[in-house]
Every structure is written in C-alpha cells, then in structure tokens.
mmCIF file of C-alpha atoms in Angstrom:
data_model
loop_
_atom_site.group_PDB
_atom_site.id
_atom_site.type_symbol
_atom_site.label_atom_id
_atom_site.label_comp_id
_atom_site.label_asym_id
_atom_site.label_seq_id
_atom_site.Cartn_x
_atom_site.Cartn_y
_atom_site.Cartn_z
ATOM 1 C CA UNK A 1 68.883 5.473 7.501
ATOM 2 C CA UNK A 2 66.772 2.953 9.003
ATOM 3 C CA UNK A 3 64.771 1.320 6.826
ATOM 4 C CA UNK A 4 61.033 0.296 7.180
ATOM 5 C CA UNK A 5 58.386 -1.951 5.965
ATOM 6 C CA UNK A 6 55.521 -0.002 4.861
ATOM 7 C CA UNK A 7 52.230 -0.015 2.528
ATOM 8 C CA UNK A 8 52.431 3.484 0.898
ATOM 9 C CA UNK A 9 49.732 4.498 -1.521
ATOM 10 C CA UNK A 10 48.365 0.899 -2.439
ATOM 11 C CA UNK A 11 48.455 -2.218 -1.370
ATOM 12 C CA UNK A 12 51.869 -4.156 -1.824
ATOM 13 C CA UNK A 13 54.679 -3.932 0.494
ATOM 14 C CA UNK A 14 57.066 -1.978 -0.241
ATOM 15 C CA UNK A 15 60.792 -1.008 1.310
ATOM 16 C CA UNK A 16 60.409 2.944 2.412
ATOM 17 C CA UNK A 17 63.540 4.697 3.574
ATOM 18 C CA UNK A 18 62.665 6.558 6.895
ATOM 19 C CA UNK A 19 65.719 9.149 8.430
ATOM 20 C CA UNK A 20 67.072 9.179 11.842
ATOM 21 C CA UNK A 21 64.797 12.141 12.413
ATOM 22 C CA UNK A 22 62.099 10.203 11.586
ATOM 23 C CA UNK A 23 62.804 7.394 13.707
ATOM 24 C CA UNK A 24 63.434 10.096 16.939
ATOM 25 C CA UNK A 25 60.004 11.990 16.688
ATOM 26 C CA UNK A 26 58.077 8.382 16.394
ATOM 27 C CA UNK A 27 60.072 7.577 19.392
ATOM 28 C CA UNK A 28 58.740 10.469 21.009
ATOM 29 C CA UNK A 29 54.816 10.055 19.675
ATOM 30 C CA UNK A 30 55.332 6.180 20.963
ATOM 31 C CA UNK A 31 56.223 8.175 24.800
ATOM 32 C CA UNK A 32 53.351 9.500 23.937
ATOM 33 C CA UNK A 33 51.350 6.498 23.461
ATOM 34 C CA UNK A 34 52.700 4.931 26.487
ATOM 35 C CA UNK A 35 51.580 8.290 28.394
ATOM 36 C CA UNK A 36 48.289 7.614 26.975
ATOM 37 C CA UNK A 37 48.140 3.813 28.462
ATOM 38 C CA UNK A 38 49.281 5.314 31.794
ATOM 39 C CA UNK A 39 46.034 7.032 31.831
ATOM 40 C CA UNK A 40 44.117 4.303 30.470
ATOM 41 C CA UNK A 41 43.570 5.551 27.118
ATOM 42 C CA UNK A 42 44.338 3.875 23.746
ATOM 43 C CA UNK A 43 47.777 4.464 23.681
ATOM 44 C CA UNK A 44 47.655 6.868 20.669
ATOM 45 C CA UNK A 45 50.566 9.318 20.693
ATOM 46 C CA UNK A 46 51.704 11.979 17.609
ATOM 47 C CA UNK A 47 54.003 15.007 17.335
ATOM 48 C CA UNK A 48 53.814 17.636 14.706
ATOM 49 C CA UNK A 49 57.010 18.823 13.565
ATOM 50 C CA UNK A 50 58.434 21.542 10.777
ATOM 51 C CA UNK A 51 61.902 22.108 10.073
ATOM 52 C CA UNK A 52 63.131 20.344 12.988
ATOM 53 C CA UNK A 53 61.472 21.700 15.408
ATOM 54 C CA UNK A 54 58.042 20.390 17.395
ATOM 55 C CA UNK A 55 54.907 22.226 17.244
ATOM 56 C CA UNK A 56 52.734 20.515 18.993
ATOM 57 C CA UNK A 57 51.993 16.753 20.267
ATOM 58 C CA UNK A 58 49.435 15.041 22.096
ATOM 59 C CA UNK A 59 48.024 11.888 23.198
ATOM 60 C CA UNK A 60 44.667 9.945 23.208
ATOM 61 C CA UNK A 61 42.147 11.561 25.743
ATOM 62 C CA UNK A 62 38.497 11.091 24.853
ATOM 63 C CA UNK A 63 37.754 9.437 27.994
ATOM 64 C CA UNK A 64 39.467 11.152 30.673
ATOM 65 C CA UNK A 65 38.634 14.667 28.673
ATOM 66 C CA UNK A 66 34.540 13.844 28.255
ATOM 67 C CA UNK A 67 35.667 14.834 24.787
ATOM 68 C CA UNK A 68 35.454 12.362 21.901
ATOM 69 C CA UNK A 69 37.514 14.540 19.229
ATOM 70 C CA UNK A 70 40.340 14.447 21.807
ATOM 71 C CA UNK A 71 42.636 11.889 19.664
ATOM 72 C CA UNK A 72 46.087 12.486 19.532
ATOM 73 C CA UNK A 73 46.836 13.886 16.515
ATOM 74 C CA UNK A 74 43.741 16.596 17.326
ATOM 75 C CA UNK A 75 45.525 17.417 20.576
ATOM 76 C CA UNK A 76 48.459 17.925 18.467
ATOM 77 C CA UNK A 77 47.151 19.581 15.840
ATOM 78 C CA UNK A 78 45.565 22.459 18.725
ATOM 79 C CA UNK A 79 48.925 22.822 20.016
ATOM 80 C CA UNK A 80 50.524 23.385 16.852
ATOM 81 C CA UNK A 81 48.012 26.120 16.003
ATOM 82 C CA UNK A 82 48.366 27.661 19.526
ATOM 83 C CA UNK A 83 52.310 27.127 18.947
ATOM 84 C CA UNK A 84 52.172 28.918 15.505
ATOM 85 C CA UNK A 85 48.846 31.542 15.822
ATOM 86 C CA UNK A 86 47.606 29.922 12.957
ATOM 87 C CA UNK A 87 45.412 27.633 11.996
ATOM 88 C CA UNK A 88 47.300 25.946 8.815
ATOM 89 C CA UNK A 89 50.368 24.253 9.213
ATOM 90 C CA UNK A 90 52.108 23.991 5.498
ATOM 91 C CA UNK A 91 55.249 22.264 5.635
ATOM 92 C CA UNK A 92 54.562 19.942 8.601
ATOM 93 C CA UNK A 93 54.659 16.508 9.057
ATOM 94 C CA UNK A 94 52.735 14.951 11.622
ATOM 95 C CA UNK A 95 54.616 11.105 13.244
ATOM 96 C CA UNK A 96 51.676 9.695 14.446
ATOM 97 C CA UNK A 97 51.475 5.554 16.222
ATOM 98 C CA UNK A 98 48.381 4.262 14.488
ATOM 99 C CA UNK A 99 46.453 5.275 11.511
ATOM 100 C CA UNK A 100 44.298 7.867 11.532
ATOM 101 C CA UNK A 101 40.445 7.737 11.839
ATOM 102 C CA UNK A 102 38.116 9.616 9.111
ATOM 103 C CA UNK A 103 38.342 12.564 11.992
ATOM 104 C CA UNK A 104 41.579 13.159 12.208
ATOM 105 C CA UNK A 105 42.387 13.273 8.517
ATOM 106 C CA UNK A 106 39.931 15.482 8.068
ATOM 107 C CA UNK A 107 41.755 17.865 10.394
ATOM 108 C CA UNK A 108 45.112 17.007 8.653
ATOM 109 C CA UNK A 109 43.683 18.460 5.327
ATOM 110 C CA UNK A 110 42.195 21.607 7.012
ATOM 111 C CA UNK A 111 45.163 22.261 8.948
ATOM 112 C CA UNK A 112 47.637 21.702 5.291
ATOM 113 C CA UNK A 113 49.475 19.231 7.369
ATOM 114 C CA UNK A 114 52.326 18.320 4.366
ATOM 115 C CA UNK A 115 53.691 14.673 5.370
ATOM 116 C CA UNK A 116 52.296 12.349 7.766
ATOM 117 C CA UNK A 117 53.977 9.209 9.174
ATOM 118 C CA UNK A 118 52.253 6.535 10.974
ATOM 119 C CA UNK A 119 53.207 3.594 12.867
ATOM 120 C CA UNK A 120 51.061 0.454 12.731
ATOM 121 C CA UNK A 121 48.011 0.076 10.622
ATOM 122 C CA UNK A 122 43.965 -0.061 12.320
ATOM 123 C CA UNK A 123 40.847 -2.010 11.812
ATOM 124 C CA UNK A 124 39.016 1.357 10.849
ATOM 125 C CA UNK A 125 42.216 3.506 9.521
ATOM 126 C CA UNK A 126 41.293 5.725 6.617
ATOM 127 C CA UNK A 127 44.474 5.649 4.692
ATOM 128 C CA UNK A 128 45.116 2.326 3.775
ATOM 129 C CA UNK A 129 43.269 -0.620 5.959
ATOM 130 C CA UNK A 130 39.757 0.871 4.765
ATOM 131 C CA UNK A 131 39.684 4.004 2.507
ATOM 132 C CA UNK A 132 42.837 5.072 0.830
ATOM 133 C CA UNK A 133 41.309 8.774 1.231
ATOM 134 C CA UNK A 134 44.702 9.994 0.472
ATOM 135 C CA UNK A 135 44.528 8.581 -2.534
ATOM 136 C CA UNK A 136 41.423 9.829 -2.846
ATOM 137 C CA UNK A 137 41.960 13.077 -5.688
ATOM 138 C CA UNK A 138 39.055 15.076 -4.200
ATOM 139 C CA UNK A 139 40.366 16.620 -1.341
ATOM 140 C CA UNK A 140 41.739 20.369 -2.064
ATOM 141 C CA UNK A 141 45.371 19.941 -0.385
ATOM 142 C CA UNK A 142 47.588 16.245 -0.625
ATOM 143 C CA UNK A 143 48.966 14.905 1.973
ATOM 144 C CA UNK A 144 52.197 12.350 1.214
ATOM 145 C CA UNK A 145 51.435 9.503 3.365
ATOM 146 C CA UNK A 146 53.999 6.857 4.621
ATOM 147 C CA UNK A 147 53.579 3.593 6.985
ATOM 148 C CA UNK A 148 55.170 1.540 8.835
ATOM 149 C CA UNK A 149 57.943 3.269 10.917
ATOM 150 C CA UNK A 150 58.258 1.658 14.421
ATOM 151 C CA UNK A 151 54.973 -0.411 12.925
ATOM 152 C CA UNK A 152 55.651 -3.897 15.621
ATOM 153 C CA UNK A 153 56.882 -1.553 18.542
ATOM 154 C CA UNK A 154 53.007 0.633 18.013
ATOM 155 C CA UNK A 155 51.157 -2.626 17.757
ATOM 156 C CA UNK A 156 53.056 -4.729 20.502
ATOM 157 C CA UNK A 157 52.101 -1.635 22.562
ATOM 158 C CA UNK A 158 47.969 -1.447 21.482
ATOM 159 C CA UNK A 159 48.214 -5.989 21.577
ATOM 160 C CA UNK A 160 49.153 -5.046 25.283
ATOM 161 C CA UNK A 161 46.960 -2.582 26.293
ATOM 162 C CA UNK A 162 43.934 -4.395 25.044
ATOM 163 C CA UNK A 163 44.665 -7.955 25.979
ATOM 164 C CA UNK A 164 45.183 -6.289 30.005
ATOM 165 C CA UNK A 165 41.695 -5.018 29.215
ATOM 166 C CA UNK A 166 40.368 -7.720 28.321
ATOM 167 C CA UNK A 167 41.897 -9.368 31.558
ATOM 168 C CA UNK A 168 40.809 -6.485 33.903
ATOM 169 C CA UNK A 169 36.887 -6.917 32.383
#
C-alpha cells in the first residue's frame, strides 16, 4: 500500500492509506490531465470506476468544447451514465487530479458517486481549500472524500502548465 499525505475531512494532516488500485486509476486520470495540457486545457483529468472496472473518464475541455460545464469529472460522469444507462452511479468512486469546483460536486451528489479521490488541492476547491461541502450534513447522499494521492505529481503538472502560460502571454 502506498501511503499518502492527505487533509481528509478537516484541516490537519493526516497519514491516509491509498491501495495499488488507487494509485493505477490516478495514474490514469493524471494521462488524462496531461491529454488535457496537450490540448491546452487545464490539465484536469478523472476516471470513474466501480468494482474494478472504468466507467467513464474525461478530461478538461471548456475551451476547445465552447462548453464551460465540460470539466473532467463532468465528462466522466456523462460517460459513466452512457456506460451504465443510468443516471446514478452508487458504488463508484471517482480519482480525480485537482479538487473539485462547486459544479462538479454538485454532479457527484446527483449522480450518488460513493468515494472520490483527488490529487492536489485548488485555490477555489469546494472540499477542503474553501468549503468543506462534504462535510457539509445537508446534502441528501455522502460522499467519503480523500486527498492527496499523487498530490506533488498533479500540482508539478498544473505549476507547469501555467508558468508556460504565463511565458507564452
């Protein structure tokens, strides 16, 4: 088991125990990412998996789509739905390089996305840099939240593509 530094439901650090699996399907969402920065998009990347097997993935595309909802875990929830012919998902865990917006969690809750793993922590991230809505006790379904796997490898990534933007501009 590798093992991960993470801020899970509050805000000390704490030692979280991520599987082999776990560490695979990041690997793939971080392809992902690095698909995304190919295109020059915010290299986002996420798979949605249940029972070992993927259901969907996807990668940032609001700029190359006209479409502003299409973040990566969106793409990957639509997948998963097609994937599945339906639109909940219970039992799924979505791997996911950067924390989710307001937008995307929202989706997570509609979809009854079970688990979700994320990478590296954002400026505006909803689950523990601004928020805590998981945390939250309102919503109708939970969502068990971890942080932190393949955190430096997502950030070292998004540190890249924005400094070469910065450069290019």
């Amino acid at each position: 088991m590798a093992r991960q530094p993470t801020r899970a439901r509050g805000d000390s650090m704490t030692a979280v125990e991520f599987t082999d699996d776990d560490v695979r399907w990041m690997r793939r969402a971080l392809a992902l990412a690095n698909h995304a920065a190919a295109l020059e998009e915010v290299p986002v990347g996420a798979v949605l998996v249940r029972d070992g097997i993927l259901l969907g993935e996807g990668w940032n595309a609001p700029i190359s789509s006209c479409d502003a909802s299409h973040h990566a875990e969106i793409a990957a929830i639509r997948e998963a739905n097609r994937s599945v012919n339906n639109y909940r998902l219970p039992g799924s865990t979505l791997y996911v390089t950067l924390e989710p917006c307001t937008m995307c969690f929202g989706a997570l809750i509609h979809a009854r996305v079970k688990r979700l793993f994320y990478a590296t922590e954002q400026r505006a991230g909803v689950l523990v840099s601004q928020l805590q809505l998981a945390d939250s006790g309102f919503y109708n379904h939970e969502i068990h939240v971890k942080g932190g796997l393949l955190a430096d490898e997502s950030a070292a990534l998004l540190r890249q593509f924005f400094r070469s933007r910065r450069v290019s501009n």
